Amino acid sequence: MTNVISVVTAVHGPSAEYLPDAYKSLLDQQLPEDWEWQWVIQEDSETDTVTPYVPDDSRISFGQGRHGRAGVARTLALSRATGQFVKVLDADDMLTPGTLARDLAALQRPGICWATSRVLDLLPDGTKVGFDQDPPEGPIERGAVLEHWTAHDFRAQVHPATLCVRRDLLLALGGWMALPASEDTGLLMALDAVSQGWFTAETGLLYRKWPGQSTADAAHAHEGERSARMAVVEARARALAALDEWRVEA
């Protein structure tokens, strides 16, 4: 029997032109024997602008839905994800060779429920820039990401765009948060609150920086909305972390 890792991608019109690069990075993956990938692409709208960029490959499932932003599109995509594990790949990003195999190796370690890896920003001129707060390779204990995030102006030491996670746990947590942005950070904090993760020090993702990406929008940095997003992300994570206490009291 072939095992499947489902790669989930949310896409909208402006980012569709980068899908071929994301696809090439999938073609470059070498998976362990008896494993294959499935690419689930979900358009965050119902237009004719994305379809021309979707490759013709039987391993690809393409769907459309009402506009709700990236978190809604990814969660809708889960209806077609058949894999035991779900890997995030934004439409404008690219995996590095070996990423999926490294994620699978991490997730098959005892007690590990999610995995992340080093990321490099890919600037418009082709320059690649790393992050100076990467943790050491190895397990990430419950609560460690939230602790770092709250102490560093809501910037985590691992990047949610590199996430690979057990599908059953992802579904149990409700998918991505219902937020206009930071929905992936919300999921990462929830995972950190209830389970142990893993960080791979080898670069796993090229994170494209370009003017049309949602994080470049001025609204993304609006202080009032940002404060509200961070507050609800933190409150949810702390509530999840306290579930064990609730069970004891019950």
GROMACS .gro file of C-alpha atoms in nm:
model
  250
    1MET     CA    1   0.000   0.000   0.000
    2THR     CA    2   0.129   0.346  -0.092
    3ASN     CA    3   0.138   0.607   0.183
    4VAL     CA    4   0.047   0.966   0.099
    5ILE     CA    5   0.163   1.305   0.220
    6SER     CA    6  -0.086   1.577   0.122
    7VAL     CA    7   0.063   1.913   0.024
    8VAL     CA    8  -0.198   2.186   0.074
    9THR     CA    9  -0.178   2.517  -0.113
   10ALA     CA   10  -0.409   2.818  -0.095
   11VAL     CA   11  -0.392   3.042  -0.400
   12HIS     CA   12  -0.552   3.361  -0.528
   13GLY     CA   13  -0.523   3.539  -0.862
   14PRO     CA   14  -0.208   3.746  -0.803
   15SER     CA   15  -0.006   3.451  -0.671
   16ALA     CA   16  -0.119   3.199  -0.935
   17GLU     CA   17   0.174   3.276  -1.166
   18TYR     CA   18   0.410   3.126  -0.908
   19LEU     CA   19   0.237   2.786  -0.903
   20PRO     CA   20   0.469   2.640  -1.173
   21ASP     CA   21   0.771   2.714  -0.952
   22ALA     CA   22   0.603   2.547  -0.655
   23TYR     CA   23   0.520   2.249  -0.876
   24LYS     CA   24   0.880   2.217  -0.992
   25SER     CA   25   0.992   2.208  -0.630
   26LEU     CA   26   0.751   1.919  -0.573
   27LEU     CA   27   0.882   1.733  -0.875
   28ASP     CA   28   1.232   1.763  -0.729
   29GLN     CA   29   1.131   1.579  -0.408
   30GLN     CA   30   1.265   1.227  -0.349
   31LEU     CA   31   1.033   1.037  -0.115
   32PRO     CA   32   1.100   0.714   0.074
   33GLU     CA   33   0.986   0.390  -0.084
   34ASP     CA   34   0.608   0.338  -0.072
   35TRP     CA   35   0.540   0.711  -0.029
   36GLU     CA   36   0.398   0.960  -0.276
   37TRP     CA   37   0.273   1.317  -0.261
   38GLN     CA   38  -0.069   1.459  -0.339
   39TRP     CA   39  -0.100   1.831  -0.416
   40VAL     CA   40  -0.430   1.986  -0.306
   41ILE     CA   41  -0.466   2.337  -0.450
   42GLN     CA   42  -0.758   2.551  -0.333
   43GLU     CA   43  -0.839   2.883  -0.494
   44ASP     CA   44  -0.963   3.143  -0.248
   45SER     CA   45  -1.234   3.253  -0.493
   46GLU     CA   46  -1.413   3.127  -0.802
   47THR     CA   47  -1.247   3.287  -1.103
   48ASP     CA   48  -1.089   3.186  -1.433
   49THR     CA   49  -0.748   3.334  -1.347
   50VAL     CA   50  -0.589   3.045  -1.154
   51THR     CA   51  -0.680   2.740  -1.363
   52PRO     CA   52  -0.434   2.814  -1.648
   53TYR     CA   53  -0.145   2.787  -1.401
   54VAL     CA   54  -0.251   2.453  -1.250
   55PRO     CA   55  -0.027   2.176  -1.394
   56ASP     CA   56  -0.178   1.875  -1.565
   57ASP     CA   57  -0.085   1.600  -1.320
   58SER     CA   58  -0.304   1.322  -1.179
   59ARG     CA   59  -0.155   1.383  -0.834
   60ILE     CA   60  -0.307   1.733  -0.825
   61SER     CA   61  -0.655   1.811  -0.693
   62PHE     CA   62  -0.780   2.162  -0.772
   63GLY     CA   63  -1.081   2.324  -0.609
   64GLN     CA   64  -1.246   2.662  -0.572
   65GLY     CA   65  -1.460   2.826  -0.306
   66ARG     CA   66  -1.599   3.152  -0.177
   67HIS     CA   67  -1.343   3.414  -0.078
   68GLY     CA   68  -1.243   3.373   0.287
   69ARG     CA   69  -0.864   3.423   0.281
   70ALA     CA   70  -0.588   3.164   0.311
   71GLY     CA   71  -0.700   2.987   0.629
   72VAL     CA   72  -1.046   2.917   0.492
   73ALA     CA   73  -0.904   2.796   0.160
   74ARG     CA   74  -0.660   2.557   0.330
   75THR     CA   75  -0.928   2.421   0.562
   76LEU     CA   76  -1.161   2.360   0.267
   77ALA     CA   77  -0.875   2.181   0.092
   78LEU     CA   78  -0.861   1.930   0.379
   79SER     CA   79  -1.183   1.777   0.243
   80ARG     CA   80  -0.974   1.638  -0.044
   81ALA     CA   81  -0.652   1.566   0.146
   82THR     CA   82  -0.611   1.189   0.176
   83GLY     CA   83  -0.268   1.173   0.339
   84GLN     CA   84  -0.175   1.077   0.692
   85PHE     CA   85   0.034   1.395   0.704
   86VAL     CA   86  -0.041   1.745   0.570
   87LYS     CA   87   0.235   1.974   0.443
   88VAL     CA   88   0.179   2.347   0.393
   89LEU     CA   89   0.314   2.505   0.074
   90ASP     CA   90   0.208   2.859  -0.009
   91ALA     CA   91   0.152   2.924  -0.378
   92ASP     CA   92   0.444   3.166  -0.405
   93ASP     CA   93   0.696   2.956  -0.209
   94MET     CA   94   0.920   2.662  -0.303
   95LEU     CA   95   1.035   2.353  -0.119
   96THR     CA   96   1.403   2.269  -0.120
   97PRO     CA   97   1.515   1.920  -0.233
   98GLY     CA   98   1.465   1.659   0.037
   99THR     CA   99   1.216   1.861   0.244
  100LEU     CA  100   0.928   1.612   0.235
  101ALA     CA  101   1.155   1.317   0.318
  102ARG     CA  102   1.300   1.505   0.615
  103ASP     CA  103   0.952   1.597   0.737
  104LEU     CA  104   0.838   1.235   0.713
  105ALA     CA  105   1.144   1.118   0.903
  106ALA     CA  106   1.072   1.369   1.181
  107LEU     CA  107   0.704   1.281   1.206
  108GLN     CA  108   0.775   0.912   1.240
  109ARG     CA  109   0.978   0.972   1.556
  110PRO     CA  110   0.795   0.871   1.877
  111GLY     CA  111   0.589   1.156   2.023
  112ILE     CA  112   0.645   1.402   1.736
  113CYS     CA  113   0.318   1.540   1.594
  114TRP     CA  114   0.436   1.830   1.377
  115ALA     CA  115   0.755   1.942   1.208
  116THR     CA  116   0.910   2.268   1.088
  117SER     CA  117   1.237   2.357   0.920
  118ARG     CA  118   1.474   2.641   0.845
  119VAL     CA  119   1.347   2.898   0.596
  120LEU     CA  120   1.524   3.143   0.369
  121ASP     CA  121   1.357   3.460   0.242
  122LEU     CA  122   1.383   3.479  -0.136
  123LEU     CA  123   1.410   3.846  -0.232
  124PRO     CA  124   1.307   3.985  -0.573
  125ASP     CA  125   1.671   4.014  -0.681
  126GLY     CA  126   1.733   3.645  -0.607
  127THR     CA  127   1.915   3.706  -0.279
  128LYS     CA  128   1.841   3.458   0.001
  129VAL     CA  129   1.831   3.580   0.361
  130GLY     CA  130   1.818   3.358   0.669
  131PHE     CA  131   1.674   3.403   1.020
  132ASP     CA  132   1.898   3.463   1.319
  133GLN     CA  133   1.687   3.293   1.587
  134ASP     CA  134   1.661   2.934   1.459
  135PRO     CA  135   1.651   2.678   1.738
  136PRO     CA  136   1.886   2.378   1.734
  137GLU     CA  137   1.777   2.075   1.535
  138GLY     CA  138   1.565   1.837   1.738
  139PRO     CA  139   1.245   1.814   1.939
  140ILE     CA  140   1.049   2.125   2.040
  141GLU     CA  141   0.886   2.076   2.378
  142ARG     CA  142   0.525   2.176   2.441
  143GLY     CA  143   0.492   2.546   2.511
  144ALA     CA  144   0.839   2.643   2.386
  145VAL     CA  145   0.713   2.821   2.073
  146LEU     CA  146   0.452   3.021   2.264
  147GLU     CA  147   0.710   3.123   2.523
  148HIS     CA  148   0.952   3.251   2.257
  149TRP     CA  149   0.673   3.415   2.055
  150THR     CA  150   0.538   3.619   2.346
  151ALA     CA  151   0.890   3.724   2.450
  152HIS     CA  152   0.994   3.840   2.100
  153ASP     CA  153   0.713   4.072   1.988
  154PHE     CA  154   0.501   3.784   1.857
  155ARG     CA  155   0.767   3.639   1.630
  156ALA     CA  156   0.818   3.266   1.660
  157GLN     CA  157   1.152   3.090   1.634
  158VAL     CA  158   1.004   2.850   1.375
  159HIS     CA  159   0.808   2.949   1.065
  160PRO     CA  160   0.446   2.828   1.019
  161ALA     CA  161   0.491   2.828   0.639
  162THR     CA  162   0.721   2.524   0.682
  163LEU     CA  163   0.467   2.322   0.881
  164CYS     CA  164   0.405   1.951   0.828
  165VAL     CA  165   0.153   1.797   1.067
  166ARG     CA  166  -0.045   1.486   1.143
  167ARG     CA  167  -0.378   1.518   0.963
  168ASP     CA  168  -0.581   1.384   1.256
  169LEU     CA  169  -0.436   1.643   1.496
  170LEU     CA  170  -0.487   1.920   1.240
  171LEU     CA  171  -0.854   1.827   1.211
  172ALA     CA  172  -0.894   1.795   1.588
  173LEU     CA  173  -0.778   2.155   1.626
  174GLY     CA  174  -1.022   2.278   1.361
  175GLY     CA  175  -0.772   2.353   1.087
  176TRP     CA  176  -0.646   2.708   1.051
  177MET     CA  177  -0.779   2.990   1.268
  178ALA     CA  178  -1.064   3.210   1.147
  179LEU     CA  179  -0.852   3.523   1.120
  180PRO     CA  180  -0.785   3.766   0.833
  181ALA     CA  181  -0.412   3.700   0.879
  182SER     CA  182  -0.181   3.508   1.116
  183GLU     CA  183  -0.410   3.208   1.079
  184ASP     CA  184  -0.103   2.989   1.032
  185THR     CA  185   0.060   3.131   1.344
  186GLY     CA  186  -0.260   3.054   1.532
  187LEU     CA  187  -0.244   2.693   1.421
  188LEU     CA  188   0.125   2.667   1.512
  189MET     CA  189   0.058   2.799   1.864
  190ALA     CA  190  -0.230   2.557   1.907
  191LEU     CA  191  -0.013   2.264   1.801
  192ASP     CA  192   0.262   2.381   2.036
  193ALA     CA  193   0.012   2.397   2.323
  194VAL     CA  194  -0.095   2.034   2.297
  195SER     CA  195   0.190   1.840   2.136
  196GLN     CA  196   0.562   1.804   2.073
  197GLY     CA  197   0.717   1.925   1.749
  198TRP     CA  198   1.046   1.901   1.563
  199PHE     CA  199   1.281   2.149   1.396
  200THR     CA  200   1.506   2.053   1.105
  201ALA     CA  201   1.809   2.279   1.071
  202GLU     CA  202   1.851   2.214   0.698
  203THR     CA  203   1.668   2.469   0.484
  204GLY     CA  204   1.326   2.338   0.387
  205LEU     CA  205   1.158   2.637   0.223
  206LEU     CA  206   1.230   2.939   0.005
  207TYR     CA  207   0.985   3.205   0.122
  208ARG     CA  208   0.928   3.443  -0.167
  209LYS     CA  209   0.913   3.815  -0.088
  210TRP     CA  210   0.719   4.016  -0.348
  211PRO     CA  211   0.497   4.328  -0.346
  212GLY     CA  212   0.170   4.141  -0.405
  213GLN     CA  213   0.191   3.900  -0.112
  214SER     CA  214  -0.068   3.941   0.164
  215THR     CA  215   0.192   4.007   0.434
  216ALA     CA  216   0.314   4.308   0.233
  217ASP     CA  217  -0.030   4.470   0.253
  218ALA     CA  218  -0.045   4.771   0.486
  219ALA     CA  219  -0.353   4.623   0.655
  220HIS     CA  220  -0.144   4.328   0.772
  221ALA     CA  221   0.060   4.557   0.997
  222HIS     CA  222  -0.231   4.772   1.122
  223GLU     CA  223  -0.163   4.789   1.494
  224GLY     CA  224  -0.523   4.759   1.609
  225GLU     CA  225  -0.593   4.446   1.406
  226ARG     CA  226  -0.250   4.297   1.476
  227SER     CA  227  -0.301   4.336   1.850
  228ALA     CA  228  -0.640   4.168   1.826
  229ARG     CA  229  -0.500   3.879   1.622
  230MET     CA  230  -0.213   3.822   1.861
  231ALA     CA  231  -0.443   3.841   2.163
  232VAL     CA  232  -0.681   3.574   2.038
  233VAL     CA  233  -0.396   3.350   1.916
  234GLU     CA  234  -0.235   3.363   2.259
  235ALA     CA  235  -0.562   3.317   2.447
  236ARG     CA  236  -0.650   3.010   2.241
  237ALA     CA  237  -0.307   2.856   2.291
  238ARG     CA  238  -0.319   2.908   2.667
  239ALA     CA  239  -0.671   2.766   2.686
  240LEU     CA  240  -0.560   2.455   2.497
  241ALA     CA  241  -0.255   2.418   2.720
  242ALA     CA  242  -0.485   2.424   3.023
  243LEU     CA  243  -0.704   2.137   2.901
  244ASP     CA  244  -0.512   1.886   3.110
  245GLU     CA  245  -0.587   2.093   3.420
  246TRP     CA  246  -0.955   2.100   3.332
  247ARG     CA  247  -0.961   1.721   3.305
  248VAL     CA  248  -0.802   1.684   3.648
  249GLU     CA  249  -1.052   1.925   3.805
  250ALA     CA  250  -1.343   1.743   3.639
   0.00000   0.00000   0.00000
